[in-house]
XYZ file of C-alpha atoms in Angstrom:
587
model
C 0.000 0.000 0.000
C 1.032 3.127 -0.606
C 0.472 6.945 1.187
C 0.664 10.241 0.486
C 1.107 12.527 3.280
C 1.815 16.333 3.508
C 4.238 17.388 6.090
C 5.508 20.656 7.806
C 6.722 22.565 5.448
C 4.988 21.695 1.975
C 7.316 18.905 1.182
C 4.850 15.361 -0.535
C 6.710 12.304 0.485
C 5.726 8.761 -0.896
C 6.583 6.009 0.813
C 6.489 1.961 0.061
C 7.724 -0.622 2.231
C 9.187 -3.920 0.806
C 10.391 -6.644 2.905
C 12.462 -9.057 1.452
C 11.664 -7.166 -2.039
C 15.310 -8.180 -3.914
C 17.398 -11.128 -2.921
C 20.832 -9.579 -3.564
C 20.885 -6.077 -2.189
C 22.968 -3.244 -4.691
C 23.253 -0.494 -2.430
C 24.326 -2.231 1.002
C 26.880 -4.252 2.584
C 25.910 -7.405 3.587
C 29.460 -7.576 5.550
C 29.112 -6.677 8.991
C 30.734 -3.109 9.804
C 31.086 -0.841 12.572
C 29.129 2.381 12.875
C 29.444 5.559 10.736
C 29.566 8.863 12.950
C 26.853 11.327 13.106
C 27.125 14.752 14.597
C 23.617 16.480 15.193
C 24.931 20.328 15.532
C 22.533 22.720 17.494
C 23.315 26.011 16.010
C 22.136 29.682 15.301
C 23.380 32.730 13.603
C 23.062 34.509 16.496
C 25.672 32.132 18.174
C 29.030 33.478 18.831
C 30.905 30.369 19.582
C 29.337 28.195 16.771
C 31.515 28.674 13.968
C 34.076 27.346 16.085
C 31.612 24.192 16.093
C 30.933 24.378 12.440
C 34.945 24.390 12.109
C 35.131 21.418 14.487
C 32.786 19.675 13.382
C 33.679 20.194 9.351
C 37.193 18.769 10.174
C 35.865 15.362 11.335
C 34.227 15.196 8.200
C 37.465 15.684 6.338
C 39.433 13.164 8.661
C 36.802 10.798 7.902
C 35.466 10.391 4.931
C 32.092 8.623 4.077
C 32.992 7.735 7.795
C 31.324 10.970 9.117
C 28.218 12.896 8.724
C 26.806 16.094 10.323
C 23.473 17.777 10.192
C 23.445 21.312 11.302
C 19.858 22.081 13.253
C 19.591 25.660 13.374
C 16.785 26.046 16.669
C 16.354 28.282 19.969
C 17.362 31.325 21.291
C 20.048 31.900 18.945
C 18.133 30.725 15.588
C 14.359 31.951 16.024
C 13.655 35.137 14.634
C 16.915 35.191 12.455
C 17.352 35.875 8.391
C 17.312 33.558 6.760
C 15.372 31.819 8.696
C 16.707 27.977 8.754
C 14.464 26.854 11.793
C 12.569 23.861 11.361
C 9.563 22.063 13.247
C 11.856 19.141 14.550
C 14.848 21.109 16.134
C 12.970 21.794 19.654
C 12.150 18.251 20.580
C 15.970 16.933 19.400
C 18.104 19.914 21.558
C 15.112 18.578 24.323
C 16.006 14.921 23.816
C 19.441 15.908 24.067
C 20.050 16.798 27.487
C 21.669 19.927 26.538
C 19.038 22.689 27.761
C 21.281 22.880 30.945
C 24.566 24.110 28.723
C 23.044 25.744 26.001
C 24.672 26.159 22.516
C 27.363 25.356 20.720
C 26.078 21.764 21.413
C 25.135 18.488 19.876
C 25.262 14.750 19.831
C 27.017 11.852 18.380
C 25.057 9.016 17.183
C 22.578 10.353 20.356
C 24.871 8.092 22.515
C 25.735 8.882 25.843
C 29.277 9.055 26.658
C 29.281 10.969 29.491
C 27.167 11.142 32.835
C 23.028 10.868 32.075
C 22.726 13.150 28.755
C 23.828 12.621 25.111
C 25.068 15.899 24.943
C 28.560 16.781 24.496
C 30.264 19.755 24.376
C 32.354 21.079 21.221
C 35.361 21.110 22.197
C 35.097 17.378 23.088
C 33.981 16.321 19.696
C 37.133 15.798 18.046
C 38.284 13.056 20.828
C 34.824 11.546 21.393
C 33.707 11.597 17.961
C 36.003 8.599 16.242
C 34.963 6.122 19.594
C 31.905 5.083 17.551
C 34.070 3.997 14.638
C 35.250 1.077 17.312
C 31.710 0.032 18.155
C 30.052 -2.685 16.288
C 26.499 -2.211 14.451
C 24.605 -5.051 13.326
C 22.302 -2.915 10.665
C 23.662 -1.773 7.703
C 22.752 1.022 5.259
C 22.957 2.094 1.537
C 21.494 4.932 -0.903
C 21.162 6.547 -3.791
C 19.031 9.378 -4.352
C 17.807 12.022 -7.761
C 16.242 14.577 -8.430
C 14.525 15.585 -11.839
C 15.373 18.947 -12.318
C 11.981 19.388 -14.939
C 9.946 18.648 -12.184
C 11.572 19.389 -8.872
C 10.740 15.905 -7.569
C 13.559 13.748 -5.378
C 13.627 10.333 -5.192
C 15.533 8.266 -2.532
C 16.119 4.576 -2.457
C 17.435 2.853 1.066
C 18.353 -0.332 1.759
C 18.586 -2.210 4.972
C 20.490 -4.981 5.682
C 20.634 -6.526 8.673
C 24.140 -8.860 9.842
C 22.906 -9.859 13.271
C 20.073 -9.901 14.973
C 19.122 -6.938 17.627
C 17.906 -6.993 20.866
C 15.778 -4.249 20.042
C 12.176 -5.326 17.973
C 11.827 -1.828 16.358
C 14.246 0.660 14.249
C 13.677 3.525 12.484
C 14.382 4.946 9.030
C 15.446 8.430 8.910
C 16.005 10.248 5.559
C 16.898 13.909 6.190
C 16.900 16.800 3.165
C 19.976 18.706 4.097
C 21.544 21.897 2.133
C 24.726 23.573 1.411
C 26.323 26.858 0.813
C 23.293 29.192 2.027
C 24.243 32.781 2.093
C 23.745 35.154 5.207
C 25.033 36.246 8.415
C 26.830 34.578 11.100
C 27.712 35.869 14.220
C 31.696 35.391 14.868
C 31.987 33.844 11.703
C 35.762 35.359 11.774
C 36.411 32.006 13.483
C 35.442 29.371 10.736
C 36.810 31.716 7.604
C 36.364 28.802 5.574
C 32.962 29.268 5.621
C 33.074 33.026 4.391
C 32.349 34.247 0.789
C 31.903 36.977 -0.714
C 31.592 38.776 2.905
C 28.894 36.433 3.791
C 28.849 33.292 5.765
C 28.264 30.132 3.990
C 25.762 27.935 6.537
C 26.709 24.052 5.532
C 24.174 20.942 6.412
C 21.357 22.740 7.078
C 18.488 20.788 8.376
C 15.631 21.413 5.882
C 13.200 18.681 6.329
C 12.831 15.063 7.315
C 11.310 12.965 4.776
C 10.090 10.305 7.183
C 9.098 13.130 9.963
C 10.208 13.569 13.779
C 11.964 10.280 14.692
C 11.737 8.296 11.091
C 9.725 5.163 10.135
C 9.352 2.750 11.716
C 10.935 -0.797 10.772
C 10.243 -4.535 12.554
C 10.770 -7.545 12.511
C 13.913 -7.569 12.580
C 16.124 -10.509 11.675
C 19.915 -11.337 10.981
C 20.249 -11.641 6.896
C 17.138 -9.555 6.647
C 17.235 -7.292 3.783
C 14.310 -4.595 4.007
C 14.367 -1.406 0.777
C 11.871 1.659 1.166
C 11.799 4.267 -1.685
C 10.685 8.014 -0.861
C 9.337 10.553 -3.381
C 9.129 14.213 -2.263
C 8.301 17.532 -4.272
C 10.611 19.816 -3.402
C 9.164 23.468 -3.381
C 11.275 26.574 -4.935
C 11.673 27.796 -1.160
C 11.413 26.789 2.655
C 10.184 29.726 4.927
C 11.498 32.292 1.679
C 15.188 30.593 1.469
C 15.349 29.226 -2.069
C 15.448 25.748 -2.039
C 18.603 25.712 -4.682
C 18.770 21.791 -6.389
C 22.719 21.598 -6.659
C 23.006 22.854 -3.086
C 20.664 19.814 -2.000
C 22.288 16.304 -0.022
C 20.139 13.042 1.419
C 21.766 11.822 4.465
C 19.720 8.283 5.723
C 20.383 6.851 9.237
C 19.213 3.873 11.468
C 17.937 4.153 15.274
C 16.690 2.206 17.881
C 13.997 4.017 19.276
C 14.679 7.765 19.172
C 18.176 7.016 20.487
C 20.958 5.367 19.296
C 21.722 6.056 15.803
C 23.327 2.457 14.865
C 24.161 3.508 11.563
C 24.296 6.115 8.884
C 25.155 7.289 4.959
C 24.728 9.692 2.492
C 22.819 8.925 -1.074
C 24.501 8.887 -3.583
C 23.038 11.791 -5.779
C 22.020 11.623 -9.174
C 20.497 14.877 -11.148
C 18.577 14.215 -14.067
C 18.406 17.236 -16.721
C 20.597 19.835 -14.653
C 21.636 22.619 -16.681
C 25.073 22.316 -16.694
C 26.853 18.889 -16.565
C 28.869 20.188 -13.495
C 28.282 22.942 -10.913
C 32.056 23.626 -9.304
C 32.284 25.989 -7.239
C 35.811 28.164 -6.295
C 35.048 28.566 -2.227
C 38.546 30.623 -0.981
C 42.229 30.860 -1.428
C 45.245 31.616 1.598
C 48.497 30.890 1.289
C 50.423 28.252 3.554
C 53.734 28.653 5.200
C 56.450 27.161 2.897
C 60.292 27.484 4.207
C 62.481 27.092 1.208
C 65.199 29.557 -1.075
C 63.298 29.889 -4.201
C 60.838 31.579 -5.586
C 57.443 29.465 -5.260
C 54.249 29.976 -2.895
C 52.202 27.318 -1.716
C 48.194 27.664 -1.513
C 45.084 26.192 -0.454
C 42.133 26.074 -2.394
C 38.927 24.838 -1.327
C 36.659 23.776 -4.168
C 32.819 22.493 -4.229
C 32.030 20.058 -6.469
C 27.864 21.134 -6.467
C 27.292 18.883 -8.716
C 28.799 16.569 -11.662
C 27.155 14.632 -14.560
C 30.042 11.949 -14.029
C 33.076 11.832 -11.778
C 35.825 14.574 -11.421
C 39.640 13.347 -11.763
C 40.943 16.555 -12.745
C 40.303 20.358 -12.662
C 42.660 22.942 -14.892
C 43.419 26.646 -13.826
C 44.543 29.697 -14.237
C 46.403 31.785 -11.871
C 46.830 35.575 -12.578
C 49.828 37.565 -10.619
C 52.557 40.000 -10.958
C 54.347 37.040 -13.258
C 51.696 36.535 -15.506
C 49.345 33.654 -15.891
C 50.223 30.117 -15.263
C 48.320 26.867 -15.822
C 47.649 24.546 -12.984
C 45.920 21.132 -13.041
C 44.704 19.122 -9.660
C 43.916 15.966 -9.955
C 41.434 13.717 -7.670
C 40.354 10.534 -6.778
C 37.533 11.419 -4.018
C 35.892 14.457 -5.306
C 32.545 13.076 -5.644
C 29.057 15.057 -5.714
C 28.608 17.440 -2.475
C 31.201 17.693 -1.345
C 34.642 20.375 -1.016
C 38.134 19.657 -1.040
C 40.582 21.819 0.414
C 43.523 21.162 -2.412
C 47.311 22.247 -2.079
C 49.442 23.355 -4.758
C 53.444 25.360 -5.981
C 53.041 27.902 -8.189
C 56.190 30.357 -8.867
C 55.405 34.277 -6.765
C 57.112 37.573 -6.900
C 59.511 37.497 -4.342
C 59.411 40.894 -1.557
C 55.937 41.876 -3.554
C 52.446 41.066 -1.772
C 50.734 40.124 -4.670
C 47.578 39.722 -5.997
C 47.037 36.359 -6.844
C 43.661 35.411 -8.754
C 42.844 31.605 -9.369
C 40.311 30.798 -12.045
C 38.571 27.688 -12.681
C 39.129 26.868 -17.127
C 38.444 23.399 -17.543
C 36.794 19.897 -15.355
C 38.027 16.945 -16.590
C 39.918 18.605 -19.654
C 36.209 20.360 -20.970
C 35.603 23.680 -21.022
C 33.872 25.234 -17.508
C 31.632 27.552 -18.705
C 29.940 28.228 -15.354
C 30.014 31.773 -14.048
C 29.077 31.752 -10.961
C 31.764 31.612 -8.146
C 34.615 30.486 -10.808
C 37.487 32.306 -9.357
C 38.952 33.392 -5.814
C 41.763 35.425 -4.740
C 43.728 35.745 -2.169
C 47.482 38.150 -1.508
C 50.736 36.044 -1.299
C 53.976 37.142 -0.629
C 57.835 35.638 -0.067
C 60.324 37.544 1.946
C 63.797 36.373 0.769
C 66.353 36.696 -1.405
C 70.055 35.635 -1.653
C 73.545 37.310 -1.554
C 77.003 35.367 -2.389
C 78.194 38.298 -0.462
C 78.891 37.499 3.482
C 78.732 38.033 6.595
C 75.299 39.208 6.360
C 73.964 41.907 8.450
C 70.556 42.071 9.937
C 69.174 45.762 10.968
C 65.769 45.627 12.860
C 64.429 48.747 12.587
C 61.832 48.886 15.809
C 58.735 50.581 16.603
C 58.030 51.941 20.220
C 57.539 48.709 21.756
C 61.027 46.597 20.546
C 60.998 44.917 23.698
C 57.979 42.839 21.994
C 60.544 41.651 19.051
C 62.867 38.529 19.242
C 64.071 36.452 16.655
C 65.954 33.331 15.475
C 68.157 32.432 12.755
C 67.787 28.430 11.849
C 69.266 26.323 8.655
C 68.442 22.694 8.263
C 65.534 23.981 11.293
C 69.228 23.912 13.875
C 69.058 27.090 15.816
C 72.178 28.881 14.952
C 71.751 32.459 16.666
C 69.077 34.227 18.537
C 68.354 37.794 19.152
C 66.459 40.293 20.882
C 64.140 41.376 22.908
C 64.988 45.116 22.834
C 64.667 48.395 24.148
C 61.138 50.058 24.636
C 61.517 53.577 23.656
C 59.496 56.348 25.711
C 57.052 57.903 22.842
C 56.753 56.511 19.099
C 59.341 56.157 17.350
C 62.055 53.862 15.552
C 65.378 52.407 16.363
C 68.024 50.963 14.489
C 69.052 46.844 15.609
C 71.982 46.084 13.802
C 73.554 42.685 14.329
C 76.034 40.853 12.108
C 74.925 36.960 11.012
C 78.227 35.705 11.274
C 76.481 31.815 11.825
C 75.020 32.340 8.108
C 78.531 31.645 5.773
C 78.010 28.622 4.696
C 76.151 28.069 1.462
C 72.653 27.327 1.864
C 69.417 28.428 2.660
C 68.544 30.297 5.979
C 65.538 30.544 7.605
C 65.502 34.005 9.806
C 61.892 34.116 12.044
C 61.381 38.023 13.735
C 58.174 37.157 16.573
C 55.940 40.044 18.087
C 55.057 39.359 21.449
C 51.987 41.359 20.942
C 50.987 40.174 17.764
C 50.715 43.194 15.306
C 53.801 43.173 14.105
C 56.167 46.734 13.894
C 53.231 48.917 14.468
C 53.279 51.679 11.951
C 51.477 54.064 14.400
C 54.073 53.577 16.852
C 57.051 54.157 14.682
C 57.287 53.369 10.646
C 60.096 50.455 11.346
C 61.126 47.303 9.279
C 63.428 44.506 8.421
C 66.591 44.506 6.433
C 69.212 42.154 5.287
C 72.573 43.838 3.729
C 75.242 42.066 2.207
C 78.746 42.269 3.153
C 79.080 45.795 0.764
C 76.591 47.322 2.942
C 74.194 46.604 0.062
C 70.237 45.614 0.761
C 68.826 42.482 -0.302
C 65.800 42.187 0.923
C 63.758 44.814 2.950
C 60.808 43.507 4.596
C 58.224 46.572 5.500
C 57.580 45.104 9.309
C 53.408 44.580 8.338
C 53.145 41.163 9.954
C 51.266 39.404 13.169
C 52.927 37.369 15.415
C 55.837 35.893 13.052
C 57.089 36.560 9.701
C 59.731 34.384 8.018
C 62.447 35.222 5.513
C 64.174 32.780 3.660
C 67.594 33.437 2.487
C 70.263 31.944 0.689
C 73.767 32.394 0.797
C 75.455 30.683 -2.547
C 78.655 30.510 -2.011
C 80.142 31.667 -5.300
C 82.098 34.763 -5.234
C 85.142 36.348 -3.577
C 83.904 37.813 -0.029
C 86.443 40.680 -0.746
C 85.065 41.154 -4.162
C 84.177 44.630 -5.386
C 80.903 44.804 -7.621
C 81.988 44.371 -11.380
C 80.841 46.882 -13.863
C 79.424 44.423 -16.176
C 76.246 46.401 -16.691
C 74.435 43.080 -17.067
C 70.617 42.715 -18.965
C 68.878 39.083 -19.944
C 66.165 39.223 -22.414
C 63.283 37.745 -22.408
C 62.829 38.682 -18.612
C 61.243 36.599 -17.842
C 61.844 33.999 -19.947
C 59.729 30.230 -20.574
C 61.152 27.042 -22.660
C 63.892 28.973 -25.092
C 67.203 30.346 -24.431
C 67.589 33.240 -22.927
C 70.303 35.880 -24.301
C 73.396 37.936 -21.709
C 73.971 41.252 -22.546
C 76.929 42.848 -21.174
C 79.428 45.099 -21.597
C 83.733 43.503 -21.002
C 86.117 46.324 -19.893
C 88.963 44.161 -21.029
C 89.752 41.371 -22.588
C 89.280 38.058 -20.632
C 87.616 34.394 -19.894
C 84.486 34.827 -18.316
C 82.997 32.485 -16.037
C 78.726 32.184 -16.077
C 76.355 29.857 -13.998
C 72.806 30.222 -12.847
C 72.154 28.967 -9.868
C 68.460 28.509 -8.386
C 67.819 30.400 -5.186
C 68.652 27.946 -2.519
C 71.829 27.926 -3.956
C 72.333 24.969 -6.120
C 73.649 25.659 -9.498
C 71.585 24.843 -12.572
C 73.789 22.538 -14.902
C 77.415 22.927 -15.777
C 79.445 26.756 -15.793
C 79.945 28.061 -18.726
C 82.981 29.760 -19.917
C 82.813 32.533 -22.457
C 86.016 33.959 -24.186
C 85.443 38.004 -24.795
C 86.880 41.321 -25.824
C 86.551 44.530 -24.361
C 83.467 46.040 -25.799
C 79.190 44.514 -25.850
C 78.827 41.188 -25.781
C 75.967 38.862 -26.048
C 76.081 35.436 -24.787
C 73.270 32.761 -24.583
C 71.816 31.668 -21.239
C 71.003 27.757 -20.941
C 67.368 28.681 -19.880
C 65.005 26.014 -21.939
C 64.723 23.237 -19.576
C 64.649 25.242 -16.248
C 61.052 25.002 -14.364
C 59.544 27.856 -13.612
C 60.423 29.804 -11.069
C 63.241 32.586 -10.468
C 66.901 31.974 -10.951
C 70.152 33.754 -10.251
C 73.207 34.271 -13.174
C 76.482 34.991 -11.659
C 79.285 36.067 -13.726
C 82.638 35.919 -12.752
C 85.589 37.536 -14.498
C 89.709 36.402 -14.201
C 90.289 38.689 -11.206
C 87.356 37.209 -9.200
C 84.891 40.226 -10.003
């Protein structure tokens, strides 16, 4: 028999029941597994402290794959009232069930177990320990999905399957199949917390609760036996809103769990998603861009990007971009082997930067799986990167630490091969605004290599420009500048140099009046221009920026005059490169 029923919020649902209705299930395991975690997240946008649960709860997710599911209930104090409005009738009676009216919100619970005392509740912060103990306990239910929705006429289908490897003590479960949705826009309060949830300004509210197809606490299932295989399909209509927040098909996800009772959630998964006559044949979405901390003497960045795949016709192995900066625009691919339907991937990646230059970098999204993205619609992010370094063959170095007011907030260290070879600071704190010159001479950085120098603020904000207009310098041993950093940082700021080892410390500077074109320069041979003032053998290398020299010298017999001499550039990778050129007198 079959029944129609209308629920809460305008969804139609259709449900059929089919014991025993295929002998060799296609969606399940018939092997007996262990549970699947499921975090039920009480939440708001009035909630301070959430984000930090949304962050907590997100990274689970990404330690576990298909391992880990949350639904995020937006209810009470901190939800009611709110636009959008993401309330639903169900959220009351679960933060009830939960125990967690005495402790308030951030809260939630993990497969409604209790861990702790008489409640299920459990606090945030305790999530990330308490949450993989129910990938040790054993289930004896089992459950598969696969769900689609028909874009022509809004309607979602969802096929379960239930297959039980032992049988329970318990005579009754119950199906629940919950509509959750991604990537709605609005405001969250302290969203600074969980940035990865912030674009364009707004904050992106992930899992959202929307409806249950099977209502409160599911449907219910007996007769329960080991070997029991039990499917249940579910049609709903899916209206073009919920409460006025568009109800946006790619954005949609099916997550389908098992309880006992209206506890114990002894299993769970997501369904598989299928769309049938989507507009596009993928929906990828560009979420943010930072940079990441890389330590190394050359001239490459590393960044994150976090990409949504919203939806795909067929699977994504490999995305192509482009990324626009101060050196042009460079080609990227990414590749992937778990970048299925609904989900994001935070993806990390080299790509050559301006070096002493807080650039601009713009990452745009060209091709999925080697076709053309035509999508417009969140298909690029930026984000500033910068590299403080450079090298000198010059030594000893000299570092000058130009302070603000408060220098007895700077100290710093000096580290190659991460050994600590000198230390420094803290310093004086001057009486009003103001700056003050730090000189002190690097006499542990001779050796060629790359050296990692770290300057810490104590206070966090770096050389405060409205307490004197200081900065960071490194000077060869001619008294010449290498790298100037403009003291704009937090509580650290790295720069990487390298010392290379190839010229005369005595050396004067040779009046070579040196030029390469192309600058820059990609898969040909690059040309030397300079200008001999005598006759002589000239010695030429170029060496990468951590000091190790790119493929054999070169020696170059010339007369006094112009000269042009041809760099061995074609088969260097991209990045930035240093030519040293060395006459007969060690110029």
């Amino acid at each position: 028999m079959k029944r129609l029923f209308s629920i809460g919020l305008g969804l139609l649902w259709l449900s059929g029941a089919a014991a025993m209705a295929q002998e060799t299930p296609t969606l399940v395991s018939t092997e007996a597994q262990n549970r699947k975690i499921l975090i039920e997240e009480f939440t708001g946008i009035g909630c301070g402290n959430c984000p930090r649960a949304h962050r907590t709860s997100n990274g689970i997710v990404a330690a576990y794959p298909e391992q880990a599911f949350v639904i995020n209930i937006h209810q009470g104090y901190y939800a009611k009232g709110q636009t959008p409005d993401l309330t639903t009738a169900y959220g009351d009676a679960l933060y009830e069930q939960s125990g967690a009216e005495d402790f308030g919100w951030p809260a939630g619970t993990i497969n409604r177990h209790v861990f702790e005392g008489d409640v299920m509740y459990v606090i945030d912060t305790k999530w990330a320990t308490t949450a993989p103990k129910v990938l040790d306990m054993p289930s004896y239910v089992n459950v598969g999905a696969k769900a689609s929705i028909d874009w022509a006429t809004r309607k979602l289908t969802v096929d379960v399957e239930i297959y039980y490897t032992a049988k329970p003590e318990a005579t009754t479960n119950y199906i629940n199949v919950a509509l959750l949705q991604d990537f709605i826009p609005g405001p969250q309060s302290g969203m600074a917390a969980n940035p990865a949830q912030i674009m364009d300004g707004q904050y992106s509210h992930m899992h959202a609760l929307r409806d249950f197809l099977t209502g409160q606490w599911g449907e219910e299932i007996t007769d329960l036996a080991a070997g029991k295989l039990i499917t249940r399909k579910f049609e709903a209509d899916l209206p073009e809103s919920i409460k006025d927040v568009a109800l946006k098909l790619e954005d949609l996800s099916v997550l389908v769990y098992i309880t006992e009772s209206h506890t114990e959630v002894m299993n769970a998964c997501h369904a598989e998603m299928t769309h049938i006559g989507a507009p596009s044949p993928y929906v990828v979405w560009m979420l943010n861009a930072e940079q990441l901390p890389y330590l190394a003497c050359d001239a490459m960045g590393k960044a994150q990007l976090r990409i949504a795949n919203k939806l795909c016709e067929k699977e994504i192995t490999s995305l192509q971009l482009e990324a626009v900066s101060a050196l042009g625009t460079q080609e990227i691919e990414l590749t992937t082997d778990n970048f299925r339907d609904g989900v994001n991937v935070a993806f990390e990646l080299m790509l050559p930067i301006s070096m002493n230059l807080r650039d601009k970098v713009t990452f745009r999204l060209t091709k999925v799986n080697g076709e053309a993205y035509t999508g417009t619609e969140h298909n690029e992010v930026e984000t500033t990167m910068v590299r403080w370094g450079g090298y000198t063959a010059s030594v000893p170095v000299t570092l000058d630490i130009v302070q603000d007011q408060f220098g007895n907030e700077i100290t710093w260290t000096l580290k190659k091969d991460n050994d600590t070879l000198q230390t420094g600071g803290p310093y004086r704190e001057l009486n009003n605004p103001g700056t003050r010159s730090n000189k002190v001479v690097l006499d542990t950085a001779k050796v060629p290599g790359c050296y990692v120098l770290t300057v810490y603020d104590q206070n966090h904000d770096g050389i405060h420009k409205d307490k004197g207009d200081g900065y960071i310098e490194l000077k060869d041993a001619a008294g010449e500048v290498f790298v100037q950093m403009d003291g704009v940082y937090t509580d650290s700021v790295q720069i990487c140099f390298a010392v290379t080892g190839v010229a005369n410390e005595n050396a004067t500077a040779a009046a070579y009046d040196l030029s390469i074109q192309p600058n820059p320069v990609s898969a040909v041979d690059a040309e030397l221009y300079l200008t001999a003032t005598q006759a002589e053998t000239l010695s030429v290398a170029v060496y990468s920026l951590s000091g190790v020299r790119m493929g054999e010298t070169r020696h170059y017999t010339v007369e006094a005059g112009a000269q042009r001499l041809t760099l061995p550039t074609a088969q260097l990778s991209a990045g930035l490169y240093i030519v040293i050129v060395n006459g007969e007198d060690g110029r």
